[in-house]
Short mmCIF file of C-alpha atoms in Angstrom, two decimals:
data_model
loop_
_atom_site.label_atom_id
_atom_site.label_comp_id
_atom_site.label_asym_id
_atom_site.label_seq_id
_atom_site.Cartn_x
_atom_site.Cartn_y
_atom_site.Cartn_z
CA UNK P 153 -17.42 27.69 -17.82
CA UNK P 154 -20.60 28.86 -16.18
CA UNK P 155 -22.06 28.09 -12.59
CA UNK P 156 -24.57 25.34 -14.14
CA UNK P 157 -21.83 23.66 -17.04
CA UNK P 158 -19.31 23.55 -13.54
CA UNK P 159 -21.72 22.16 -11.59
CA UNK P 160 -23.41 19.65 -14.30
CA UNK P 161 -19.90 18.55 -14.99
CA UNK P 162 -18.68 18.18 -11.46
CA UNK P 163 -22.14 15.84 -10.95
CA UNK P 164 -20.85 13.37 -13.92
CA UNK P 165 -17.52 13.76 -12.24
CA UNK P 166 -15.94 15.32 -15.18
CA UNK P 167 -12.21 16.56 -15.19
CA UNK P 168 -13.41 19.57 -16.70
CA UNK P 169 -14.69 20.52 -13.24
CA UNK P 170 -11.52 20.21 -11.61
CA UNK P 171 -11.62 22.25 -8.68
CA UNK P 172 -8.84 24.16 -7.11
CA UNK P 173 -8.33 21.17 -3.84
CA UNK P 174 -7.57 18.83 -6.65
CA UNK P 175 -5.16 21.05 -8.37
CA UNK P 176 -3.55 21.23 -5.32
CA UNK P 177 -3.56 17.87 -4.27
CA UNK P 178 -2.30 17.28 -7.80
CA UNK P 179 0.86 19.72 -7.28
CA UNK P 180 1.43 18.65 -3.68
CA UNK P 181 1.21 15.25 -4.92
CA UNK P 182 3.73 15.56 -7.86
CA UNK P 183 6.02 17.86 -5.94
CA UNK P 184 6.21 15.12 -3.43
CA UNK P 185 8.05 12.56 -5.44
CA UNK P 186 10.83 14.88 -6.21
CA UNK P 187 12.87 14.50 -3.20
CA UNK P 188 12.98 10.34 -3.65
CA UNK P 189 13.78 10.82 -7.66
CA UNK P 190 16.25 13.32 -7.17
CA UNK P 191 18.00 10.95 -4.41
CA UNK P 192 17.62 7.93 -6.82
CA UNK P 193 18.59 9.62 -9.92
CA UNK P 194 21.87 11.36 -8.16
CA UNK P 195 22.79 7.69 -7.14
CA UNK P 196 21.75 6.41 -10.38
CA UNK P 197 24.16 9.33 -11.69
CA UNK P 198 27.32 7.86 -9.26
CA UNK P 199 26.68 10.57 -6.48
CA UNK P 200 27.45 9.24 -3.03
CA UNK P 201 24.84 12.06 -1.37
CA UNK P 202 23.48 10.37 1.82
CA UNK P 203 25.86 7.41 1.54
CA UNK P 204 28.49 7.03 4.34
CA UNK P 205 31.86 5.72 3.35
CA UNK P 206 31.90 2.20 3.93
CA UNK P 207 28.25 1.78 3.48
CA UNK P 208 27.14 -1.78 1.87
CA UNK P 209 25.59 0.07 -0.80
CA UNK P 210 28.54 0.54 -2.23
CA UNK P 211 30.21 -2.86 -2.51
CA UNK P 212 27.51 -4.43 -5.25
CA UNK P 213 27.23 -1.76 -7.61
CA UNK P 214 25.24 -3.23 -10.42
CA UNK P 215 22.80 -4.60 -7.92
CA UNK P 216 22.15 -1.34 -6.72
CA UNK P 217 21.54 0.07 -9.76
CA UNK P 218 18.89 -1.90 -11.03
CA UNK P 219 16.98 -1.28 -7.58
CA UNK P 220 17.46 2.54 -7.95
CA UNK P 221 16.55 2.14 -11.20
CA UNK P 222 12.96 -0.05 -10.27
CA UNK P 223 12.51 2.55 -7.65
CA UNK P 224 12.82 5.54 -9.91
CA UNK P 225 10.25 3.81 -11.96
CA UNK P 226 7.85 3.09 -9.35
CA UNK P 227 8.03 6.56 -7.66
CA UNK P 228 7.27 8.00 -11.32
CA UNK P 229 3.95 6.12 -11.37
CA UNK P 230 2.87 7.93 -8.71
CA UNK P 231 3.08 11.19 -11.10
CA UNK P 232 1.09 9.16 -13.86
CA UNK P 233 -1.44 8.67 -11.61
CA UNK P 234 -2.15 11.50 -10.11
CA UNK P 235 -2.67 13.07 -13.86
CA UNK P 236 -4.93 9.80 -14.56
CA UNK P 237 -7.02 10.75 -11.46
CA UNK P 238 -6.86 14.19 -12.57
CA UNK P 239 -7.04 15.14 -16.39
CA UNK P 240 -10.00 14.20 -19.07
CA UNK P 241 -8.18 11.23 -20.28
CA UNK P 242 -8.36 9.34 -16.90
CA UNK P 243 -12.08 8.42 -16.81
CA UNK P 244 -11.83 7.08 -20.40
CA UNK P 245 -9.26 4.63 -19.10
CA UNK P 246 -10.68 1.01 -18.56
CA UNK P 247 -11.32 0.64 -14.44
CA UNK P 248 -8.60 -2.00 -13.99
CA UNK P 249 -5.96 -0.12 -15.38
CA UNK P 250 -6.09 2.10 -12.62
CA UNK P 251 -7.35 0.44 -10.21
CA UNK P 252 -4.23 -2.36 -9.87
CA UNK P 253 -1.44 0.34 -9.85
CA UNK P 254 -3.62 2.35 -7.31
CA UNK P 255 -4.10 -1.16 -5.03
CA UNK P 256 -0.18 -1.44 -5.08
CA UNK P 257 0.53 2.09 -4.41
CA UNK P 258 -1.94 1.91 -1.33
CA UNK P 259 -0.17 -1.40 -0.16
CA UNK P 260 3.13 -0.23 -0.02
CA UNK P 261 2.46 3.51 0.93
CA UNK P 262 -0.15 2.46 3.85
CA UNK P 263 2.53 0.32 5.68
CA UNK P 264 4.85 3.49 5.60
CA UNK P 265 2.13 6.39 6.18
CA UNK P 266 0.81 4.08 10.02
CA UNK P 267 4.22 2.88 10.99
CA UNK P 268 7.01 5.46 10.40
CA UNK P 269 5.21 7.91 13.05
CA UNK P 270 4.52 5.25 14.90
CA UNK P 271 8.62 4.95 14.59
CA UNK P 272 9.47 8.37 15.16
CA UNK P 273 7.06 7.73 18.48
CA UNK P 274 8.57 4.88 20.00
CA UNK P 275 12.49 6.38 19.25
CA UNK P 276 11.26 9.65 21.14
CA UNK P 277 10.16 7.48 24.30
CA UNK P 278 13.45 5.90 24.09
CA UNK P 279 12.98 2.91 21.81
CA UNK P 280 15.86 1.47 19.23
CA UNK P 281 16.69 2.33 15.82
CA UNK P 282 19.18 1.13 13.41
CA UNK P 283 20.37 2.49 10.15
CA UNK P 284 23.87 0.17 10.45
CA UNK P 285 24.81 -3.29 9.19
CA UNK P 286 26.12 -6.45 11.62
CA UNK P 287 29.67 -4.75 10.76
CA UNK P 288 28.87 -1.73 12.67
CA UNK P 289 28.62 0.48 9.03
CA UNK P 290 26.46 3.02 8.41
CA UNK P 291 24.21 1.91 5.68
CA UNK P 292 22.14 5.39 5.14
CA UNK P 293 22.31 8.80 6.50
CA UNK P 294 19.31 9.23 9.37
CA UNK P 295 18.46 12.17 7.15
CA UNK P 296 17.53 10.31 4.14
CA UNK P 297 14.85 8.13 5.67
CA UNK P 298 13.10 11.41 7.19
CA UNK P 299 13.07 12.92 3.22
CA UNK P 300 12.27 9.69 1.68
CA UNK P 301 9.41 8.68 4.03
CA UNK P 302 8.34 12.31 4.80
CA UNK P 303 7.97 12.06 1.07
CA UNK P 304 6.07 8.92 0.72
CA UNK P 305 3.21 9.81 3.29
CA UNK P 306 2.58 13.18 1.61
CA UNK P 307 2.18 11.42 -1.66
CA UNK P 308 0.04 8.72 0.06
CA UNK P 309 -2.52 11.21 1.68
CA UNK P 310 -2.60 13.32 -1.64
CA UNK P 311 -2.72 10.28 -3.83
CA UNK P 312 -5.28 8.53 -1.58
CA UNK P 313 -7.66 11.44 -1.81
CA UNK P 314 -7.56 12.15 -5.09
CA UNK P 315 -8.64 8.64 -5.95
CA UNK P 316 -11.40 9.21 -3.24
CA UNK P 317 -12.73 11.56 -4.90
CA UNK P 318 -12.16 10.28 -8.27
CA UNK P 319 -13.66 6.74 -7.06
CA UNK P 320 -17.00 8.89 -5.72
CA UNK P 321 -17.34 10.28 -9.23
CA UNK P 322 -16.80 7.80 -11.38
CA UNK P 323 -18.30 5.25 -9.32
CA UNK P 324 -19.70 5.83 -5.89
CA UNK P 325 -22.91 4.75 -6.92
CA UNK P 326 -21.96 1.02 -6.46
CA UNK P 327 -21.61 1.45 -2.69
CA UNK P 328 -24.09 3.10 -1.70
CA UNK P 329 -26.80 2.46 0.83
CA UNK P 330 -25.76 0.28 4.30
CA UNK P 331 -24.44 -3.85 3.95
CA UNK P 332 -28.53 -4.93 4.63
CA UNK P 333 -29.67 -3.15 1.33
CA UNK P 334 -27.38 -5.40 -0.63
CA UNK P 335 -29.73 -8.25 -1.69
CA UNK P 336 -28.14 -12.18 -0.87
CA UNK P 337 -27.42 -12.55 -4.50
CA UNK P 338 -24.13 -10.21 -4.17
CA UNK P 339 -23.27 -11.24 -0.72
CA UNK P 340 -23.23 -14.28 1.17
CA UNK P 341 -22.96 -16.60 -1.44
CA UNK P 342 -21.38 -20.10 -0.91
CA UNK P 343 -18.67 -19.42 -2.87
CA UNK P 344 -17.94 -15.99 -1.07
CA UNK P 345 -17.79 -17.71 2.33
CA UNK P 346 -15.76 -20.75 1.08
CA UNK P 347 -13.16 -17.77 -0.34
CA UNK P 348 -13.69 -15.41 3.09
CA UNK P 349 -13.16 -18.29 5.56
CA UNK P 350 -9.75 -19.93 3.32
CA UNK P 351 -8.30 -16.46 3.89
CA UNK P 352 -8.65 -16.33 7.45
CA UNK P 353 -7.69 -20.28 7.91
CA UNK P 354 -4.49 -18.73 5.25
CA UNK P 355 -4.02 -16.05 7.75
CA UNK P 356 -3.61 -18.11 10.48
CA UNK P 357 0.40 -18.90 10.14
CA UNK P 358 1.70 -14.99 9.14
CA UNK P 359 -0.43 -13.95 11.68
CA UNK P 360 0.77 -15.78 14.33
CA UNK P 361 4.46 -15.05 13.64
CA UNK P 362 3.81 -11.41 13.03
CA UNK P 363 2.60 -11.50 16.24
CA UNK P 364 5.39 -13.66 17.74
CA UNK P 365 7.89 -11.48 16.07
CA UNK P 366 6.41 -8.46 17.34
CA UNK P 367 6.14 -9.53 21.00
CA UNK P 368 10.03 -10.40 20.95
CA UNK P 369 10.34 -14.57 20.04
CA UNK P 370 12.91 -15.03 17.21
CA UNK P 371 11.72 -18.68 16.26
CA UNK P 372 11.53 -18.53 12.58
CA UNK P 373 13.71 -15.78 12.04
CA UNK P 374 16.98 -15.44 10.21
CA UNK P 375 20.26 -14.79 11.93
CA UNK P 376 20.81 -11.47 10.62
CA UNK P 377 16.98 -10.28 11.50
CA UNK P 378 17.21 -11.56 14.99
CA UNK P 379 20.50 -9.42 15.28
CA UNK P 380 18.58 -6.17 14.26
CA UNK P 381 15.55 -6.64 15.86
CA UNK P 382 14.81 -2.85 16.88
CA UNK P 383 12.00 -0.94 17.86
CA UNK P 384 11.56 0.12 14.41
CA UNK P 385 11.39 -4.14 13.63
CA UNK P 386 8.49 -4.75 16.32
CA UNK P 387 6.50 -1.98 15.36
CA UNK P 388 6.77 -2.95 11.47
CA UNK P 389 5.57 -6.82 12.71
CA UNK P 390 3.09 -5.71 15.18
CA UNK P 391 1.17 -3.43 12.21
CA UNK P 392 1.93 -6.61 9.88
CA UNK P 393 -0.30 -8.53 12.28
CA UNK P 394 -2.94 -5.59 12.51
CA UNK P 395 -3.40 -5.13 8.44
CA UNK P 396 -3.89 -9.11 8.45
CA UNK P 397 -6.54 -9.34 10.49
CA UNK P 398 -8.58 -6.12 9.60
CA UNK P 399 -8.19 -8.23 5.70
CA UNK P 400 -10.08 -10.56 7.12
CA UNK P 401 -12.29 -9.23 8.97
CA UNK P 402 -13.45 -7.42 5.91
CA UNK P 403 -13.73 -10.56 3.94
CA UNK P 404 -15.90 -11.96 6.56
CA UNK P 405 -17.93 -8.71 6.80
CA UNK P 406 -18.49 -8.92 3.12
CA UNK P 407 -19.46 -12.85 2.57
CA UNK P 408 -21.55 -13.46 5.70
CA UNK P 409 -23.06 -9.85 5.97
CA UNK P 410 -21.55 -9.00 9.16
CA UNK P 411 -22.08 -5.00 10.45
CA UNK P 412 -25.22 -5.02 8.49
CA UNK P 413 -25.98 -1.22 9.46
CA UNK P 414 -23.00 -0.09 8.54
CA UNK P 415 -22.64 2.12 5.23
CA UNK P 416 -21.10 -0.59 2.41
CA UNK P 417 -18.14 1.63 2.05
CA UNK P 418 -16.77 0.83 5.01
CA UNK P 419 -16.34 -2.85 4.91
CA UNK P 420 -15.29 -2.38 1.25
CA UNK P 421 -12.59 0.52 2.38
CA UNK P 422 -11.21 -1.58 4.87
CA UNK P 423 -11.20 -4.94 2.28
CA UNK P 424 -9.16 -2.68 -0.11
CA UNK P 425 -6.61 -1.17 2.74
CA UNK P 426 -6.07 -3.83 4.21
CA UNK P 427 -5.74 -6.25 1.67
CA UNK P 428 -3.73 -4.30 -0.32
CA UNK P 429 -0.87 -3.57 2.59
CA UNK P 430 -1.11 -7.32 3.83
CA UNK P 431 -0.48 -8.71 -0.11
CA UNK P 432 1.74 -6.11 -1.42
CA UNK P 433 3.93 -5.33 1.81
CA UNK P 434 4.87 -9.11 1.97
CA UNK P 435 5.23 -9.78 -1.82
CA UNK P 436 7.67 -6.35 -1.26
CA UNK P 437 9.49 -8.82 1.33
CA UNK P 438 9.44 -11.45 -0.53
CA UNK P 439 11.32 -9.75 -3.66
CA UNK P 440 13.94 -8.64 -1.47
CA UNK P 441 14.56 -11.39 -0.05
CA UNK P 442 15.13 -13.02 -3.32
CA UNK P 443 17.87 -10.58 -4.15
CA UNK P 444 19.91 -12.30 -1.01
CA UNK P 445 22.13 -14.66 -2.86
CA UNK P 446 24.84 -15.51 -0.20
CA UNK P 447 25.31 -15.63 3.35
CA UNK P 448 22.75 -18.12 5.24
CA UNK P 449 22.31 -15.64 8.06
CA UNK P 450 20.60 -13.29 5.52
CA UNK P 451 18.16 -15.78 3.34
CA UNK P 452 14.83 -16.07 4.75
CA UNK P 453 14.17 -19.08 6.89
CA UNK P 454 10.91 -21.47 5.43
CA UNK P 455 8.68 -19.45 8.07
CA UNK P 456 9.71 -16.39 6.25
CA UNK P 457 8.77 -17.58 3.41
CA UNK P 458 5.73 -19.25 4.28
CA UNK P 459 4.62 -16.11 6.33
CA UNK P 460 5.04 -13.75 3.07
CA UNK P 461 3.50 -16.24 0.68
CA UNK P 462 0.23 -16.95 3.02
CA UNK P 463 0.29 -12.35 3.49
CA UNK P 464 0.22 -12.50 -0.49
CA UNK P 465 -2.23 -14.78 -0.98
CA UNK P 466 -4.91 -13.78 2.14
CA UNK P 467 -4.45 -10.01 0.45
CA UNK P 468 -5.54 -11.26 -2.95
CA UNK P 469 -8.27 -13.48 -1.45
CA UNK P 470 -9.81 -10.44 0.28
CA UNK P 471 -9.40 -8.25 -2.72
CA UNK P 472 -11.19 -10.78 -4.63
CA UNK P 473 -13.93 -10.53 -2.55
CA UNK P 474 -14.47 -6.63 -2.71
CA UNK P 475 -13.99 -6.62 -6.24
CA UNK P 476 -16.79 -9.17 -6.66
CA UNK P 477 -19.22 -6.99 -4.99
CA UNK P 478 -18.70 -4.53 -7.09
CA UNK P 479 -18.73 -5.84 -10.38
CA UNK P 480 -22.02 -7.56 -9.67
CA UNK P 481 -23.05 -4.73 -8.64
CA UNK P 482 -22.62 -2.33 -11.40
CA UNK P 483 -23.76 -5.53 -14.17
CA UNK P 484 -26.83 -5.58 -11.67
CA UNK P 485 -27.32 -1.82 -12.44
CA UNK P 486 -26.65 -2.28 -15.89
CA UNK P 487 -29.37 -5.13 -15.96
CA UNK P 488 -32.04 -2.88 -14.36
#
């Protein structure tokens, strides 16, 4: 390809102009995942590799399984989409097809990618970590959780900047310009507000016992949480509480024009961040929890509950909000 068809190409954003950063970031991002398959797929395969003897893990076997088994799948996505991001194919895909998956992979790799260092951090200054059950047994090796997470927060920042880039080709034009460009038509709209000022009266309940929780009060939480309430537990609250209310401040940036100097990227970054690791971090909570079928200490309390469902619903709120913008956006483009 010549120095004008690379550059022509790489203006339209065109996988034919793949440069050599993305081929890495492709490979690094790929290569990545193989640590947490090869874990999954060796337990899936009856291999006790990481597993301590006496380890709960390996009292409900089929139960197990099937959550290797979702993992496996989920972990593999991230390989589909960083060949979406990257090959021809991907920018003949329709948005929302990769846009969802990539909203749940940022939601659930985010939470990891802030609070794990944050982790390793506070157990260096002499905080408390816990990889055993209320029986005193080992429920992972200490090793695993350094490969699996060391893994996940590699394939966030590769996966996350691959879809930056991606996003800036394929459509980067819809946020341009600063929050006072945008004319009243796409933001500040009744029904914006209404939606921007129900997630923050929605976020008022997890937020609170995020907060609690992190500051050390145990009202609302189970008898086996309040027993393994660790460092690792406050910090994982405490950035709970933090993605919550950056969600809605973005919504309220958004539908009353707040920061109206600031580049539209930013509040929309920080709508689809945030909202993504508030929703998708709790409805992750909220699964597991419904795999707890006996022993009250273990089943989320009503505030559990109530604090997951609200997380859920202020991230899709928010989300809402962002994606709004931009689809009026681009059919106001279309229009003109």
């Amino acid at each position: 390809m010549t120095q004008t068809a690379a550059a022509s190409a790489r203006t339209t954003g065109s996988p034919a102009a793949l440069d050599r950063p993305r081929r890495i970031l492709r490979a690094v991002a790929v290569v990545s995942c193989l640590p947490y398959l090869s874990l999954k797929i060796a337990w899936l395969a009856g291999s006790h590799i990481g597993i301590p003897d006496g380890s709960v893990l390996l009292e409900d076997r089929t139960a197990v399984t099937v959550a290797n088994g979702v993992t496996v799948l989920m972990d593999a996505c991230v390989i589909v989409l960083a060949l979406v991001l990257t090959r021809p194919w991907g920018l003949r895909l329709p948005g929302w097809l990769l846009t969802v998956p990539m909203w749940v992979a940022t939601g659930l790799l985010t939470p990891i990618m802030t609070g794990f260092p944050v982790q390793l951090l506070v157990t260096a200054f002499g905080g408390t970590v816990s990889t055993a059950d209320d029986d005193g047994r080992t429920f992972l090796e200490s090793w695993v959780f350094v490969v699996v997470y060391g893994g996940f927060i590699v394939q966030g920042l590769a996966l996350g900047t691959l879809f930056a880039l991606y996003a800036r080709d394929r459509w980067g034009r819809l946020w341009r310009g600063r929050v006072w460009d945008l004319p009243c038509a796409l933001l500040g709209t009744a029904a914006q507000k209404t939606v921007a000022v129900a997630a923050a009266v929605l976020a008022l309940p997890p937020l609170t016992a995020h907060l609690s929780w992190a500051c050390g009060a145990t009202t609302g939480l189970n008898a086996d949480r309040i027993a393994d309430r660790t460092s690792d537990f406050h910090v994982v609250e405490a950035q709970s509480a933090v993605f919550l209310a950056v969600a809605v401040a973005a919504g309220l940036m958004l539908a009353f024009r707040r920061g109206r100097a600031l580049p539209v990227k930013v509040p929309l970054a920080l709508a689809w961040t945030a909202s993504a690791a508030a929703a998708c971090w709790a409805g992750w909570q909220a699964v597991a929890s419904l795999a707890v079928t006996e022993g009250a200490a273990e089943r989320p309390t009503p505030l559990m509950n109530l604090t997951y469902a609200c997380g859920m619903i202020v991230g899709f709120l928010v989300a809402g909000l962002a994606v709004r913008l931009l689809v009026a956006r681009a059919a106001g483009r279309r229009t003109a």
